[in-house]
CSV table of C-alpha atoms in Angstrom, one decimal:
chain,number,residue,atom,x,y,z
A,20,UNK,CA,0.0,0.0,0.0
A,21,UNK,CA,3.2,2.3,0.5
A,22,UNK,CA,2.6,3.8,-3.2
A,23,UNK,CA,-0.9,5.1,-2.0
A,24,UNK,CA,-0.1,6.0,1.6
A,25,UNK,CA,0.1,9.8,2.6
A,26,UNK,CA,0.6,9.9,6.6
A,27,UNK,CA,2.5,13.0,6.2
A,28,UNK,CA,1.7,15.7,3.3
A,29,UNK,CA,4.0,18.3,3.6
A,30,UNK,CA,5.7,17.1,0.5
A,31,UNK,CA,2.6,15.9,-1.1
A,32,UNK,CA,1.7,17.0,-4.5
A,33,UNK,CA,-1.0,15.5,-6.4
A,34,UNK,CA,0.1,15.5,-10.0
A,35,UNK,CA,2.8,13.3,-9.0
A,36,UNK,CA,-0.4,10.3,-8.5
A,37,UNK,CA,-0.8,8.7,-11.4
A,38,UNK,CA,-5.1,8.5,-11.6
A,39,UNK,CA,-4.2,4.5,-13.7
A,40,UNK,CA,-2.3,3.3,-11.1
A,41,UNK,CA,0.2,0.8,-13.3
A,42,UNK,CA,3.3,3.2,-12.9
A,43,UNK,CA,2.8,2.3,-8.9
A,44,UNK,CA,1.5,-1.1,-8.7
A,45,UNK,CA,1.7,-3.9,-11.9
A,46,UNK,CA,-1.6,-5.4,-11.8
A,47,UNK,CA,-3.9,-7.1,-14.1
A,48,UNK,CA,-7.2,-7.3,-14.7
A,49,UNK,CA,-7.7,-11.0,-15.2
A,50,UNK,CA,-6.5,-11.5,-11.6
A,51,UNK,CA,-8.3,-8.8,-10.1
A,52,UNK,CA,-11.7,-10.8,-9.3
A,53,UNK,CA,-10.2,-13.9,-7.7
A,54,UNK,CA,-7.4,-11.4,-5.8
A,55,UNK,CA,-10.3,-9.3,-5.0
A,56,UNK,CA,-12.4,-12.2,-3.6
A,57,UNK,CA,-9.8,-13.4,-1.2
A,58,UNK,CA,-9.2,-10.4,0.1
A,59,UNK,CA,-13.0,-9.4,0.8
A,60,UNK,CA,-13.0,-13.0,2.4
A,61,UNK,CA,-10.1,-11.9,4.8
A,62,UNK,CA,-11.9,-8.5,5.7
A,63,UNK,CA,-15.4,-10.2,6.5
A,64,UNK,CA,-13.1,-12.3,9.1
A,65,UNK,CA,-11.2,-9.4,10.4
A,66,UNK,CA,-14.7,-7.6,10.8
A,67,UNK,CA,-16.2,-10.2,12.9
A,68,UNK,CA,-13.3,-10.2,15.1
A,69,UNK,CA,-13.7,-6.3,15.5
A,70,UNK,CA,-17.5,-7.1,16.1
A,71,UNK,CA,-16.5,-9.7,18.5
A,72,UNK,CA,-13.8,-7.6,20.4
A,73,UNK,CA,-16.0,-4.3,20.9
A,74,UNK,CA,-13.2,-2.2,21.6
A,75,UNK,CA,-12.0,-0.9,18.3
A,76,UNK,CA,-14.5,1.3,15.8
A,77,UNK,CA,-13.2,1.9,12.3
A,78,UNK,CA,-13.9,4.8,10.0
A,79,UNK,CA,-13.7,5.1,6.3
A,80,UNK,CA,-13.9,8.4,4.7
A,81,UNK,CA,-14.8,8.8,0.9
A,82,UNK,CA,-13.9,11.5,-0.9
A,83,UNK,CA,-13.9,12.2,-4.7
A,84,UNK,CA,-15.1,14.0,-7.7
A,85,UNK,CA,-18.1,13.4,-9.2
A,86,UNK,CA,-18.4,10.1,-11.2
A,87,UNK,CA,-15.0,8.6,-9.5
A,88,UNK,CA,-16.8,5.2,-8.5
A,89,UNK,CA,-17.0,5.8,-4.4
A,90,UNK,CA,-20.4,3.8,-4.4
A,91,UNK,CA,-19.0,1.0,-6.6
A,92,UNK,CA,-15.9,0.7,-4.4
A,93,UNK,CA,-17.9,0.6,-1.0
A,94,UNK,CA,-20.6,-1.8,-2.8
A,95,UNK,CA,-17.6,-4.3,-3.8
A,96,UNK,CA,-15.7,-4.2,-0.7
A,97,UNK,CA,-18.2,-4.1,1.9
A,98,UNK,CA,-20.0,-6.5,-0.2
A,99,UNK,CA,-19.0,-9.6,2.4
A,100,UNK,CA,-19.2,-7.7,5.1
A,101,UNK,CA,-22.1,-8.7,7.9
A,102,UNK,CA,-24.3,-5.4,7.6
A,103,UNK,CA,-24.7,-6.0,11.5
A,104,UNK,CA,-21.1,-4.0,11.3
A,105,UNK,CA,-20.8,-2.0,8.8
A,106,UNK,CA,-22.6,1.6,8.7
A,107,UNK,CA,-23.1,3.5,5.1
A,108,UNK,CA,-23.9,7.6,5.8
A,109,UNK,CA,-23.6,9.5,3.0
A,110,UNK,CA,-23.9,13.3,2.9
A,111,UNK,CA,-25.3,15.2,0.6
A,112,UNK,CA,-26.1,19.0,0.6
A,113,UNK,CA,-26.8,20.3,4.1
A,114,UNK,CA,-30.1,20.5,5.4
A,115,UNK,CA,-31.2,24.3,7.2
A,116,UNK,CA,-31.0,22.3,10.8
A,117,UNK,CA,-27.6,21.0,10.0
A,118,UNK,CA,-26.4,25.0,8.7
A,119,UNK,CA,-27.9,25.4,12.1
A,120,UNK,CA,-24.6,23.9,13.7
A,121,UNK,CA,-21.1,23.8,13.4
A,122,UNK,CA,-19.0,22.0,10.2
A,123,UNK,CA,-19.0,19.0,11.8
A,124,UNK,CA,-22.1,18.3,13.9
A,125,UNK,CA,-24.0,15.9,11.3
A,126,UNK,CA,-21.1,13.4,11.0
A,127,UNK,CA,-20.3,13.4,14.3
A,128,UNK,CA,-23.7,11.8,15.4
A,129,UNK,CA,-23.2,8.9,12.1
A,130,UNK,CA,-19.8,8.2,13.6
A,131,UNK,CA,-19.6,4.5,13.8
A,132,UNK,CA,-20.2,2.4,17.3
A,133,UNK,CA,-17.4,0.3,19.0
A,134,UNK,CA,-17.1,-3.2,16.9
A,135,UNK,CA,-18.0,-1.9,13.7
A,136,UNK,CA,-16.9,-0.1,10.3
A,137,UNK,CA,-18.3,3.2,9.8
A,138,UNK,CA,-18.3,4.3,5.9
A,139,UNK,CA,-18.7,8.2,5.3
A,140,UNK,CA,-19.7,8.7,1.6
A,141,UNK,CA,-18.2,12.2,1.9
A,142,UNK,CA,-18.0,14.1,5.2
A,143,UNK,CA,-17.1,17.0,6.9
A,144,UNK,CA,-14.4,17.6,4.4
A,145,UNK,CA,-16.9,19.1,2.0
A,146,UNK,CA,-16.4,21.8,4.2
A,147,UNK,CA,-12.7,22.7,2.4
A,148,UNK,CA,-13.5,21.4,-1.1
A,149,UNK,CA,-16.9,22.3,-2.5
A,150,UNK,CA,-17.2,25.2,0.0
A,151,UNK,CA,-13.9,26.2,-0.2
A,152,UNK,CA,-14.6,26.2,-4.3
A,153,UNK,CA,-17.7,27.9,-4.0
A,154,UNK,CA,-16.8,30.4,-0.6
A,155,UNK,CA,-20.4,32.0,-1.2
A,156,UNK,CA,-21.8,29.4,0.6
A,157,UNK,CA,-20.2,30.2,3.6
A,158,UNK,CA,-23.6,32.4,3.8
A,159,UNK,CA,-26.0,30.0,4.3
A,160,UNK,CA,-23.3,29.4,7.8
A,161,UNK,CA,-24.6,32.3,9.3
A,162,UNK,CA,-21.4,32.5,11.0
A,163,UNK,CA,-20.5,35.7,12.9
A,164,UNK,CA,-18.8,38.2,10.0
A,165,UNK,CA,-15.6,38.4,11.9
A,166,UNK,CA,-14.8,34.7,12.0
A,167,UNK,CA,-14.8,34.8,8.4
A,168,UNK,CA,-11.3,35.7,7.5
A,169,UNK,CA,-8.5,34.7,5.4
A,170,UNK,CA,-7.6,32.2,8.1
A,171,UNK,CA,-10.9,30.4,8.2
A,172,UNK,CA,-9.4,27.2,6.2
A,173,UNK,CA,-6.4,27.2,7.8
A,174,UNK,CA,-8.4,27.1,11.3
A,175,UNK,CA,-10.7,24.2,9.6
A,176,UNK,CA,-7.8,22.0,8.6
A,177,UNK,CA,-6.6,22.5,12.3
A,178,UNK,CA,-10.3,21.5,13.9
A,179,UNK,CA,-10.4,18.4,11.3
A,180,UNK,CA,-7.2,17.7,12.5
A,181,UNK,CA,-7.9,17.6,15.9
A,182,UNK,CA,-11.2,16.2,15.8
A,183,UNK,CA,-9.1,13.1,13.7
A,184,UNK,CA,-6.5,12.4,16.7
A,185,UNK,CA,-9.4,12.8,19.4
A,186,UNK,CA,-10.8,9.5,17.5
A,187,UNK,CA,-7.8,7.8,17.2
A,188,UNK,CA,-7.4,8.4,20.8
A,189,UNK,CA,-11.0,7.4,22.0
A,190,UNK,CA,-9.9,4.0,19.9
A,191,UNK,CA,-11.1,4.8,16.2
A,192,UNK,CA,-8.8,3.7,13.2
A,193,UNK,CA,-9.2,6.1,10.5
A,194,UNK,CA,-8.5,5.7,7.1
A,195,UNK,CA,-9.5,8.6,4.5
A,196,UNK,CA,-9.7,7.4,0.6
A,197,UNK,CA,-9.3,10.3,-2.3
A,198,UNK,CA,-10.4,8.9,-5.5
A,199,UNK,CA,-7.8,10.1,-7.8
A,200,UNK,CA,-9.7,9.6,-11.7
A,201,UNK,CA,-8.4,11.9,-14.3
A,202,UNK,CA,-10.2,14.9,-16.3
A,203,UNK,CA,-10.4,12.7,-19.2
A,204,UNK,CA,-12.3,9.4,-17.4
A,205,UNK,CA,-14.8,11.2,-15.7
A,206,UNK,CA,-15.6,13.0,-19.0
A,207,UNK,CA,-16.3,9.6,-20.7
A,208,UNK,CA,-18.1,8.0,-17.8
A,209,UNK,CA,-20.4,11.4,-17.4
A,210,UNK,CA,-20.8,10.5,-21.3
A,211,UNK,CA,-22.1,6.7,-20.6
A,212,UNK,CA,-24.1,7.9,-18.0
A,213,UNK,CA,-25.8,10.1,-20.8
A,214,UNK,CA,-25.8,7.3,-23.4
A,215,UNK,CA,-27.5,4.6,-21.2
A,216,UNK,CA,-30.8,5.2,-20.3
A,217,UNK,CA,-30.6,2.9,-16.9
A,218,UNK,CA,-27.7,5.3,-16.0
A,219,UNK,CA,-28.8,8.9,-17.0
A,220,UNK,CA,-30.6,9.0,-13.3
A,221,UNK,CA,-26.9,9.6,-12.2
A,222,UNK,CA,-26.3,12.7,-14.0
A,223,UNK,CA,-26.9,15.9,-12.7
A,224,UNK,CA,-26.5,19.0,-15.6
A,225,UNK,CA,-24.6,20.5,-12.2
A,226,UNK,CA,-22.2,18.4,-12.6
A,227,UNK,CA,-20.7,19.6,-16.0
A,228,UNK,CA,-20.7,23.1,-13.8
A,229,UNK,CA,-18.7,21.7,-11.5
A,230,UNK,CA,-16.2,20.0,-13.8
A,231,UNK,CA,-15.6,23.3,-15.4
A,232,UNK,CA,-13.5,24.4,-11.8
A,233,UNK,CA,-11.8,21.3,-12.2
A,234,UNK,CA,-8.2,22.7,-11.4
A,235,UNK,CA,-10.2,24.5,-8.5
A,236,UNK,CA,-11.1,21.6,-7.2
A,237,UNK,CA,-7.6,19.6,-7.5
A,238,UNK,CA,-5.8,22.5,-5.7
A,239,UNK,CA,-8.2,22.1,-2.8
A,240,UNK,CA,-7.8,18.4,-2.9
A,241,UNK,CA,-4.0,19.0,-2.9
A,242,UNK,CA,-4.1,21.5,0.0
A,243,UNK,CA,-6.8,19.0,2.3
A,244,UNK,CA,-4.2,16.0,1.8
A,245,UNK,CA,-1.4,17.9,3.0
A,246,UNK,CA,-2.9,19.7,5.9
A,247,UNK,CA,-4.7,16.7,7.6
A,248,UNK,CA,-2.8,13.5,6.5
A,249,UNK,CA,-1.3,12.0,9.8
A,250,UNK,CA,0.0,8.5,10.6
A,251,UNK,CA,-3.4,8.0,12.2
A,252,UNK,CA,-5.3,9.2,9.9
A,253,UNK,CA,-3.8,8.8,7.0
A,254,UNK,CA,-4.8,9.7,3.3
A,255,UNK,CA,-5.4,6.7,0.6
A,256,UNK,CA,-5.0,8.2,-2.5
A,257,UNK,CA,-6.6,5.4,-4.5
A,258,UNK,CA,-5.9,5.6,-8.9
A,259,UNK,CA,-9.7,5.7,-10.0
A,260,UNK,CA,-9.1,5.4,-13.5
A,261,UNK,CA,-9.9,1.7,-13.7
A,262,UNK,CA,-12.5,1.3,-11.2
A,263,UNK,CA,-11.2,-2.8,-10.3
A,264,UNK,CA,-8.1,-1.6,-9.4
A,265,UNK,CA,-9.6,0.9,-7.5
A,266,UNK,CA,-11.3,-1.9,-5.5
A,267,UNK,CA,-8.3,-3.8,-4.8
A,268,UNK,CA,-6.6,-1.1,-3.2
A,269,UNK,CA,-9.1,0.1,-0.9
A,270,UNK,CA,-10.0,-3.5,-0.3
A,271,UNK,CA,-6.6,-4.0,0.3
A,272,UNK,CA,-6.0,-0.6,2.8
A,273,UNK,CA,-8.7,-1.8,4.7
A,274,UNK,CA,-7.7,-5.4,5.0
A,275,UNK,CA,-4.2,-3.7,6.2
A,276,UNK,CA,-5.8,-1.8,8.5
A,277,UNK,CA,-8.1,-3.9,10.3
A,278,UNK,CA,-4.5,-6.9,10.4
A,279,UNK,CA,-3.0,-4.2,12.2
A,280,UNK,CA,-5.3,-4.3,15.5
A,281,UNK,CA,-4.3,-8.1,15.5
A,282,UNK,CA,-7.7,-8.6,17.3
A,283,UNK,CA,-8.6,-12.1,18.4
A,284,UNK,CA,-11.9,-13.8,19.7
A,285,UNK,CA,-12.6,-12.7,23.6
A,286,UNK,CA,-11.9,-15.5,25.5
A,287,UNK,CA,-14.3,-16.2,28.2
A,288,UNK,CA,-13.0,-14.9,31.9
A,289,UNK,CA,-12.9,-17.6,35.0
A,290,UNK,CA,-16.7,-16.6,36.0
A,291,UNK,CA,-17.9,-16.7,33.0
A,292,UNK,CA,-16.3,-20.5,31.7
A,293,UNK,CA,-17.9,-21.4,34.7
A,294,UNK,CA,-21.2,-20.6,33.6
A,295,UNK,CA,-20.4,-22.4,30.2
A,296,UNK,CA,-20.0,-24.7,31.8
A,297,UNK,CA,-23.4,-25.5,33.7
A,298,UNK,CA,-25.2,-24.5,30.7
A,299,UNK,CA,-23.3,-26.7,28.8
A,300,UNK,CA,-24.1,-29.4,31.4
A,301,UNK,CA,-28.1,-28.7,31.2
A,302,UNK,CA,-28.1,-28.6,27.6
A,303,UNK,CA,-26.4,-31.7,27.6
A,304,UNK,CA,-28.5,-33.7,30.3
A,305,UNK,CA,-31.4,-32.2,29.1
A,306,UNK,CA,-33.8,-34.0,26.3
A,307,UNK,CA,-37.6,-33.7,24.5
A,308,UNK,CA,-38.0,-37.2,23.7
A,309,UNK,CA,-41.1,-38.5,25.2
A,310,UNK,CA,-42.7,-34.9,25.7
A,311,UNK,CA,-44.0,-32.5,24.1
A,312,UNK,CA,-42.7,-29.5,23.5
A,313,UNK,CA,-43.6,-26.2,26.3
A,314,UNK,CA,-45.6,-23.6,25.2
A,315,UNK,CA,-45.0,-20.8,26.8
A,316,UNK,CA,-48.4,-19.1,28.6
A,317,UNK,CA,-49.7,-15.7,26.6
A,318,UNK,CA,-48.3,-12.6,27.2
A,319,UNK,CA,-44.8,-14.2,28.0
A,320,UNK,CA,-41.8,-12.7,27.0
A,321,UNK,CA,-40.1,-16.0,25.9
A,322,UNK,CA,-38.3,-15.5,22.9
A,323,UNK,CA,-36.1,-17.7,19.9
């Protein structure tokens, strides 16, 4: 994962990330399902362990232009996960009760519970992209006119910043994923979208708008990875070009990350083997042949 890894950004610079991914990692496309596969079978192990466990939460944050593929990457690699442990929040344009609050109030209440794996399909960093490329929407904030200075991003990276290493020290592992596709691909795929009618509901005539500040947008993606990439919380800058590679590496981050708690089963504690053992013992001396089976009376709260 090294090729993709940014933990520190000061000497990040996007154009250096190649959007195809074969100048950082050979891989073909014949192997990707079966590689794919095994690795999807690993992370559905690892995540029962974290469900198991309880102790650890894990956050995944997607970021990416439009058309980039962030809900064909969660679909395929979440796709053997047990929903029990997974949580999908997606965030859209903000609603008047969430402009109500500060930057980071609505994904602070999706965050994801002990034992599971929390997916953000983008978060509060819309806050220095799309508001940072559109600044006039810092209106509909209604924040106080003399907190809105030149510093005001500098003073978000530094809240996101800290808000990040709060988690990872309350025992969250956070991993952020920029889906790097180039100019050209998300032209073509805005073009399929148009040319298949089963697709056209995913196209948006504000989307062309928005692919017009294009080089807008990449400096602001530059500028987010180098101000809040951190060891633990560090960015994934995934090549979206071709979107099964793109699978395999965020399939592949996550399977890292998840390794890396080396969680095991809970084993049970003195007291509690003991009472494993006597229900062990009844189940064991106990038997229905010859009876019939109890019904339990109305109104009891008996349960399968």
């Amino acid at each position: 994962m090294s090729p993709f890894v940014v933990a520190d950004g000061r000497n990040f610079r996007l154009r250096r990330m190649d959007p195809d991914g074969s100048t950082h990692l050979p891989l073909k496309k014949e192997d990707a399902p079966a590689l794919l596969s095994k690795t999807v079978e690993r992370i559905a192990a690892l995540q029962e362990r974290l469900y198991a466990h309880d102790r650890w939460g894990v956050l995944l944050i997607f970021q990416a232009m439009d058309a980039a593929g962030k809900d064909s990457v969660i679909k395929h690699v979440l796709s053997g996960v047990n929903p029990q442990g997974c949580q999908v929040s997606s965030f859209k344009v903000p609603s008047s009760e969430e402009l109500g609050h500060d930057f980071l109030w609505r994904t602070t209440a999706r965050l994801p519970e002990r034992g599971r794996i929390g997916v953000f399909n983008r978060s509060y960093y819309e806050e220095v992209l799309v508001v940072r490329v559109h600044p006039e929407l810092l209106e509909h904030q209604r924040l106080p006119a003399s907190l809105v200075t030149p510093r005001l991003w500098k003073e978000r990276y530094e809240d996101i910043v800290g808000f990040e290493r709060h988690l990872a020290r309350s025992g969250f592992v956070i991993r952020k994923f920029f889906l790097n596709v180039s100019q050209d691909e998300q032209r073509r795929r805005f073009l399929k979208r148009l040319d298949e009618p089963d697709k056209r509901w995913k196209f948006s005539p504000g989307d062309v708008k928005e692919r017009a500040r294009w080089h807008d947008y990449m400096s602001a993606y530059e500028e987010m990875i180098r101000r809040t990439s951190a060891p633990h919380a560090p960015w994934i800058v995934v090549p979206a070009d071709r979107k099964w590679y793109a699978h395999q590496v965020v399939a592949s981050a996550l399977e890292e990350a998840l390794a890396g708690l080396d969680l095991q089963i809970p084993k049970p504690r003195a007291g509690e083997r003991r009472e494993l053992d006597r229900a062990r013992r009844s189940l064991a001396t106990s038997s229905s042949r010859g009876s019939s089976p109890s019904r339990p009376s109305r109104g009891s709260s008996s349960a399968s």
